[in-house]
Coordinates of C-alpha atoms and ligand atoms in Angstrom, one line a residue:
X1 CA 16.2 -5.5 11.0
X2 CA 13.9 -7.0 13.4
X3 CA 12.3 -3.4 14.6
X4 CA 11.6 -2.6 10.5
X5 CA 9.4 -5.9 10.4
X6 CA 6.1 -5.4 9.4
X7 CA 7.3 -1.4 8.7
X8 CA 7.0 -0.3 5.2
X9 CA 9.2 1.8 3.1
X10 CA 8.7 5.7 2.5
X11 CA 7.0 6.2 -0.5
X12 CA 8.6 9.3 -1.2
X13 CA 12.7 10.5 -1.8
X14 CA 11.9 14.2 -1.2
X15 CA 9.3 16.4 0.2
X16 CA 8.0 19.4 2.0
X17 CA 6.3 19.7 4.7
X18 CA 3.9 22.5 5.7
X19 CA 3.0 23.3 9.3
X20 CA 1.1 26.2 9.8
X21 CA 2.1 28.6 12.7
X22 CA -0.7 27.3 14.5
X23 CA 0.7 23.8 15.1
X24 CA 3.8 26.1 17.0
X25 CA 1.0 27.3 19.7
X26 CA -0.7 24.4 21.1
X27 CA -3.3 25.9 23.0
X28 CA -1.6 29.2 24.3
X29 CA -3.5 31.3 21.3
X30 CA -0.3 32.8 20.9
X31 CA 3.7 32.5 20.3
X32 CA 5.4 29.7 20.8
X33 CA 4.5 26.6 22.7
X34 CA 8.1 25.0 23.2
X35 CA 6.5 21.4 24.3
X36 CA 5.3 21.4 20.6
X37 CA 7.9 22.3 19.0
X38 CA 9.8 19.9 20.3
X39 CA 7.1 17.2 19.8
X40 CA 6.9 18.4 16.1
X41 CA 11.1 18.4 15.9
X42 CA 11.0 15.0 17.1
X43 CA 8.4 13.7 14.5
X44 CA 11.0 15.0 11.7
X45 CA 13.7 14.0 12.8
X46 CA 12.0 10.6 13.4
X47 CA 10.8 11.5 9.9
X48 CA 14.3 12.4 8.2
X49 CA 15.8 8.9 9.9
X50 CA 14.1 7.0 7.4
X51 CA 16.2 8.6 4.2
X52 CA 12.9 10.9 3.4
X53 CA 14.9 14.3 2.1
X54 CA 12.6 17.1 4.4
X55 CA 11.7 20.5 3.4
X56 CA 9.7 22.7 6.3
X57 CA 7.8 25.6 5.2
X58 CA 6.3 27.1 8.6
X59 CA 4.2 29.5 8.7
X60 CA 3.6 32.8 11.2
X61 CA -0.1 32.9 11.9
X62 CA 1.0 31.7 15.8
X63 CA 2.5 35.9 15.9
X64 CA 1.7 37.8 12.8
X65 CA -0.5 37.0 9.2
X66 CA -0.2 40.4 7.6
X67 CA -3.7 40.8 6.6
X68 CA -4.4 41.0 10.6
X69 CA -1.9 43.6 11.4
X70 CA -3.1 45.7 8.2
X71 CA -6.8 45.7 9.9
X72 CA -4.8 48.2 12.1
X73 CA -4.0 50.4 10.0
X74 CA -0.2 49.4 8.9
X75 CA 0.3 48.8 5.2
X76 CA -0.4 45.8 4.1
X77 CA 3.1 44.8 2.6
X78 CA 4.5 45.8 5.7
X79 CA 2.6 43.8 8.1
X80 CA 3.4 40.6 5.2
X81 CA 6.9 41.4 6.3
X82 CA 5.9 41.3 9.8
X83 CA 4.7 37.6 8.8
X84 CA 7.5 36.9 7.2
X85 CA 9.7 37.8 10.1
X86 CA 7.2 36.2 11.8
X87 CA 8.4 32.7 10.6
X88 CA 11.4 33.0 10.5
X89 CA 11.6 32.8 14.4
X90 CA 9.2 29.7 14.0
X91 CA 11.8 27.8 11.9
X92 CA 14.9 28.9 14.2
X93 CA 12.9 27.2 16.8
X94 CA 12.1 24.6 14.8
X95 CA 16.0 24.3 13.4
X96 CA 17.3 24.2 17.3
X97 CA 14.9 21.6 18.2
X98 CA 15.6 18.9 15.4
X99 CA 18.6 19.5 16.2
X100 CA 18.3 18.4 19.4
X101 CA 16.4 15.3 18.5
X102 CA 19.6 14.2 16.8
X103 CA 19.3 15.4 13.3
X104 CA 21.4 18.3 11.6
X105 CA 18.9 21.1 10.2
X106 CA 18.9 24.4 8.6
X107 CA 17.1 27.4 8.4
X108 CA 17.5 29.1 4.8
X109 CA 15.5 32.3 4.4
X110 CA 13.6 34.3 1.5
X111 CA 14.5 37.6 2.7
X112 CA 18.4 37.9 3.2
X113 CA 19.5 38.3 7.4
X114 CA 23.3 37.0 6.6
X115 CA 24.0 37.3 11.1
X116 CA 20.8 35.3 11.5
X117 CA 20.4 32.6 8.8
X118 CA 21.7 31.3 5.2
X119 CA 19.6 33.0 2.5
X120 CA 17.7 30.5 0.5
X121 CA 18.3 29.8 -2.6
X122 CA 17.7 26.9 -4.7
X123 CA 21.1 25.1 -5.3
X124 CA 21.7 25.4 -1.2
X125 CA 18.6 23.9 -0.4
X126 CA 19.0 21.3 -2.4
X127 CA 22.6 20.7 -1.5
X128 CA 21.4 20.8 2.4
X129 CA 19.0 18.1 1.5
X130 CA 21.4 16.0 -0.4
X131 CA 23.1 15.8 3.3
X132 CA 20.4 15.1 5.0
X133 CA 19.7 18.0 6.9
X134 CA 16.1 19.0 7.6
X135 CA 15.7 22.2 5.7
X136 CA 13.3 24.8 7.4
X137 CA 12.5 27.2 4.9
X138 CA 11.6 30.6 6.5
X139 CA 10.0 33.8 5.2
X140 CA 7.7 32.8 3.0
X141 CA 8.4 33.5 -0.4
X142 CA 9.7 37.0 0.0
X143 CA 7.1 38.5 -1.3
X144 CA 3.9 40.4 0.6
X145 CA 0.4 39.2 -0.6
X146 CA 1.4 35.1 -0.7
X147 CA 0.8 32.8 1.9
X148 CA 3.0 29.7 3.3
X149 CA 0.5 27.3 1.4
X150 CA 1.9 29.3 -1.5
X151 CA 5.4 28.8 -0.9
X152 CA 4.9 25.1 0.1
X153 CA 3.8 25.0 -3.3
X154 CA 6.3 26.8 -4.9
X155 CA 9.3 25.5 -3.1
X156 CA 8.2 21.7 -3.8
X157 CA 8.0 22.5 -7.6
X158 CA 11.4 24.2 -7.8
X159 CA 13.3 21.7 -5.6
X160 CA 11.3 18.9 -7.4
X161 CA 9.5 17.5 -4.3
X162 CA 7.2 14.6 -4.8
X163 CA 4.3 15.9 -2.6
X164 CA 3.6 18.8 0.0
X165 CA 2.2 17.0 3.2
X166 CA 0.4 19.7 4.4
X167 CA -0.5 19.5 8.4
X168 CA -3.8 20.5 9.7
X169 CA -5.8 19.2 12.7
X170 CA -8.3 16.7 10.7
X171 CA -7.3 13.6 9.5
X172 CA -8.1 15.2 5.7
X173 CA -10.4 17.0 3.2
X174 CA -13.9 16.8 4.1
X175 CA -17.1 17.2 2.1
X176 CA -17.6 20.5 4.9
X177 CA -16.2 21.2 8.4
X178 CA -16.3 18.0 10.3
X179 CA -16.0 19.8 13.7
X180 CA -19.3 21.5 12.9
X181 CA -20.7 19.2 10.5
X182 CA -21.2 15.8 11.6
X183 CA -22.5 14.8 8.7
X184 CA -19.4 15.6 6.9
X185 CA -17.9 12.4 5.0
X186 CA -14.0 12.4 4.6
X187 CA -11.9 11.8 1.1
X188 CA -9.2 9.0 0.7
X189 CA -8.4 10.7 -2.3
X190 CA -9.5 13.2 -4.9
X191 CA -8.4 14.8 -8.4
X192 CA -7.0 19.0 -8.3
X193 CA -10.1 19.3 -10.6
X194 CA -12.7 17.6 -7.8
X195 CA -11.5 20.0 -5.1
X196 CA -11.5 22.7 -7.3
X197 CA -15.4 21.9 -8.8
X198 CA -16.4 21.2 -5.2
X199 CA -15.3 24.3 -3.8
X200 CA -13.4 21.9 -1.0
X201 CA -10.2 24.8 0.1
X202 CA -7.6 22.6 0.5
X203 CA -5.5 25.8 0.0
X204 CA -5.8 29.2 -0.6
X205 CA -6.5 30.1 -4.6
X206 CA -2.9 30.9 -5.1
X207 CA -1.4 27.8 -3.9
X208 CA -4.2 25.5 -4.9
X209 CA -3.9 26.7 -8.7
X210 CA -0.2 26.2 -8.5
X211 CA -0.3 22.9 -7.5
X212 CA -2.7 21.9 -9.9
X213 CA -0.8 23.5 -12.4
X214 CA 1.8 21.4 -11.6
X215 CA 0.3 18.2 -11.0
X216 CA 2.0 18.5 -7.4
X217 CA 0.2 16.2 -5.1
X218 CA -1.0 17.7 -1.8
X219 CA -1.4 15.2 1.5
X220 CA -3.8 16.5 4.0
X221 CA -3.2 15.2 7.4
X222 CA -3.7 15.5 11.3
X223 CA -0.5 16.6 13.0
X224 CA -1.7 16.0 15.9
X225 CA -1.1 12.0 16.7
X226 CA 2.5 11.7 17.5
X227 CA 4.7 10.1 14.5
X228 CA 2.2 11.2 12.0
X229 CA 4.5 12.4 9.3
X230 CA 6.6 9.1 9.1
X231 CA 2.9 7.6 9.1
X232 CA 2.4 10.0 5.9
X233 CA 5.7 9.1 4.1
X234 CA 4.9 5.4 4.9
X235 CA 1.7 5.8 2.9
X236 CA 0.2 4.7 6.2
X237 CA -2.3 6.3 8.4
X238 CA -5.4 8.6 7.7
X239 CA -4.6 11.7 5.5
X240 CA -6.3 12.7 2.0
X241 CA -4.2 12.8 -1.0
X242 CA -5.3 15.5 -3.6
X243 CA -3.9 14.8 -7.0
Ligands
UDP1 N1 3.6 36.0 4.2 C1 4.0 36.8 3.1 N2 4.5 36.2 1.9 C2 4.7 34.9 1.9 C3 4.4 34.0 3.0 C4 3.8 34.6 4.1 O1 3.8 38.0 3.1 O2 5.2 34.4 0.8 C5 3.1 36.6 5.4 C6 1.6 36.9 5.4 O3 1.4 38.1 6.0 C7 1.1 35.8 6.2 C8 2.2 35.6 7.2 O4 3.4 35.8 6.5 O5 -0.1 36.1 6.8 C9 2.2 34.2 7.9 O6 2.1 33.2 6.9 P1 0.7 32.3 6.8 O7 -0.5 33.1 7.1 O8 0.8 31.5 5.6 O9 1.0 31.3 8.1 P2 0.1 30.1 8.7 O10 -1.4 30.5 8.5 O11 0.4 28.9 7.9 O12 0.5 30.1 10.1

């Protein structure tokens, strides 16, 4: 095909992606921004077009991250819920968006809401992808005290994923902050074991030890360039692959 000339071929069969709630707001410094979310539907979709099997864990920071809301005096397992919940309207605005970019998607949850969403599990996500169907997974991991990193993690090892792309606004892991630091040098690449002996956070603890446990491969990019993620799959593009 003439418009594939010059185009290379995904590197990857399936894999999940992580966008943090953040990448929902776009500059509102709250909720939902609907201009990006459909600019972020459109890049999987575009994504999912070229036969890449998605998974989406979103997180909730954009409303609730449970450590905030327990500052106030809630419990702290309730105000994970509150996160949990939290993402779960992310990914249904997320699912409504891809599909309006043209590509079938589902939302399948940790914590069971049968009138809202399917509950995941791991033979129905994996069916869903074997259709092709972007598969937003929403609510975390169920469970109060983990993170989205954590379940990006998790999910990509139980639904055999070759990578977690994991979205963030640099183009990669830096030596330090580049936005303060302008000394800061960027990695092409770098072992679990470097990040970890280097103190670099590509994760939190709990996701970053289960990746490494599990040789997963984490690719740190910028979201923020449209068409980044079939960039990413393409093995194209500036992102830093750990692992
Ligand atoms: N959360 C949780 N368990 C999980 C995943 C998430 O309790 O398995 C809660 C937690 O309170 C977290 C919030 O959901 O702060 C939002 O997720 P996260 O902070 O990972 O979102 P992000 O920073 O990626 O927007």
């Amino acid at each position: 095909m003439e418009d594939r000339i010059g185009m290379s071929d995904p590197l990857y069969r399936r894999v999940i992606v992580k966008l943090s709630g953040e990448a929902l707001m776009g500059a509102r410094g709250f909720g939902i921004d609907q201009a990006m979310v459909e600019g972020l539907a459109s890049d999987l979709a575009a994504a999912a077009k070229l036969g890449v099997e998605l998974g989406v864990v979103v997180g909730g920071g954009n409303i609730f991250r449970g450590v905030e809301v327990s500052k106030r005096g809630v419990e702290r397992p309730v105000g994970d819920t509150m996160g949990m919940l939290a993402t779960v309207m992310n990914c249904l605005a997320l699912e409504a968006a891809v599909e309006r970019a043209g590509c079938e998607a589902r939302t399948l949850s940790a914590l069971a809401m049968p009138s809202v969403c399917e509950t995941y599990n791991r033979k129905r996500a994996v069916k869903n992808l074997g259709k092709g169907r972007v598969v937003l997974l929403a609510a975390g991991t169920g469970n109060p005290y983990f993170t989205t990193d954590t379940t990006a993690v998790l999910r990509a090892a139980e639904l055999d994923a070759q990578a977690v792309l994991k979205a963030t606004n640099v183009d990669g892991v830096y030596t330090a902050d580049p936005k303060k630091d302008p000394k800061a040098k960027r990695y092409d690449k770098l072992s679990h074991q470097e990040a970890l002996e280097k103190d670099l956070r590509v994760m939190d603890g709990t996701a970053f030890a289960l990746a490494r446990e599990n040789r997963t491969p984490i690719i740190v990019f910028s979201i923020a360039e449209k068409g980044a993620i079939e960039q990413v799959l393409r093995g194209k593009g500036r992102a830093t692959v750990v692992g």
